[in-house]
Amino acid sequence: MQHLKSFDYLPDECQQMQEICDRISRVYSSRLEESVQRFLESLVQLKRDYLTALEEKVLSLLELETGG
């Protein structure tokens, strides 16, 4: 959370970013295909506190598929 505050995000934005990172952490695994790993890594590197509709759908599908 402290790391996120260095980007001048508001507290609510930091919380949203943390929630996205937590979801990604639950899904990420070395057993995933490389392309899926890269997709998840790209989400972590975003400089915004939300996911697009498509990003949200893909992450939700990965959560369902992996039990995350």
CSV table of C-alpha atoms in Angstrom, one decimal:
chain,number,residue,atom,x,y,z
A,1,MET,CA,0.0,0.0,0.0
A,2,GLN,CA,2.8,2.4,0.8
A,3,HIS,CA,4.4,1.7,-2.6
A,4,LEU,CA,1.1,2.7,-4.3
A,5,LYS,CA,1.0,6.0,-2.3
A,6,SER,CA,4.2,7.0,-4.0
A,7,PHE,CA,2.3,7.4,-7.2
A,8,ASP,CA,0.0,10.1,-5.7
A,9,TYR,CA,-3.1,7.9,-5.8
A,10,LEU,CA,-5.9,8.8,-3.5
A,11,PRO,CA,-6.6,6.3,-0.6
A,12,ASP,CA,-9.6,4.8,-2.6
A,13,GLU,CA,-7.5,4.4,-5.7
A,14,CYS,CA,-4.8,2.7,-3.6
A,15,GLN,CA,-7.4,0.3,-2.2
A,16,GLN,CA,-8.7,-0.5,-5.7
A,17,MET,CA,-5.1,-1.1,-6.9
A,18,GLN,CA,-4.5,-3.4,-3.9
A,19,GLU,CA,-7.6,-5.4,-4.7
A,20,ILE,CA,-6.6,-5.9,-8.3
A,21,CYS,CA,-3.1,-7.0,-7.2
A,22,ASP,CA,-4.5,-9.4,-4.6
A,23,ARG,CA,-6.8,-11.0,-7.3
A,24,ILE,CA,-3.8,-11.4,-9.7
A,25,SER,CA,-1.7,-12.9,-6.9
A,26,ARG,CA,-4.3,-15.5,-6.2
A,27,VAL,CA,-4.5,-16.6,-9.8
A,28,TYR,CA,-0.8,-16.3,-10.9
A,29,SER,CA,1.1,-19.5,-11.0
A,30,SER,CA,4.2,-20.9,-12.8
A,31,ARG,CA,1.9,-23.6,-14.1
A,32,LEU,CA,0.0,-21.2,-16.2
A,33,GLU,CA,0.8,-20.9,-19.9
A,34,GLU,CA,3.4,-18.2,-20.6
A,35,SER,CA,0.9,-16.0,-22.5
A,36,VAL,CA,-1.4,-16.0,-19.5
A,37,GLN,CA,1.5,-15.2,-17.2
A,38,ARG,CA,2.4,-12.2,-19.4
A,39,PHE,CA,-1.2,-11.0,-19.4
A,40,LEU,CA,-1.3,-11.0,-15.6
A,41,GLU,CA,2.1,-9.3,-15.4
A,42,SER,CA,0.9,-6.6,-17.8
A,43,LEU,CA,-2.1,-5.9,-15.5
A,44,VAL,CA,0.2,-5.4,-12.6
A,45,GLN,CA,2.2,-2.8,-14.5
A,46,LEU,CA,-0.8,-0.7,-15.4
A,47,LYS,CA,-0.7,2.9,-14.1
A,48,ARG,CA,-4.5,3.1,-13.5
A,49,ASP,CA,-6.6,1.9,-10.6
A,50,TYR,CA,-9.2,0.0,-12.6
A,51,LEU,CA,-9.5,-2.7,-15.2
A,52,THR,CA,-11.2,-2.3,-18.5
A,53,ALA,CA,-14.4,-4.3,-19.1
A,54,LEU,CA,-12.4,-6.8,-21.2
A,55,GLU,CA,-9.5,-7.1,-18.7
A,56,GLU,CA,-12.1,-7.7,-15.9
A,57,LYS,CA,-13.7,-10.4,-18.0
A,58,VAL,CA,-10.4,-12.2,-18.7
A,59,LEU,CA,-9.3,-11.9,-15.0
A,60,SER,CA,-12.7,-13.2,-13.8
A,61,LEU,CA,-12.5,-16.2,-16.2
A,62,LEU,CA,-9.0,-17.0,-15.0
A,63,GLU,CA,-10.2,-16.8,-11.4
A,64,LEU,CA,-13.0,-19.3,-12.3
A,65,GLU,CA,-10.6,-21.6,-14.2
A,66,THR,CA,-7.9,-21.7,-11.5
A,67,GLY,CA,-10.1,-21.6,-8.4
A,68,GLY,CA,-8.5,-18.2,-7.5
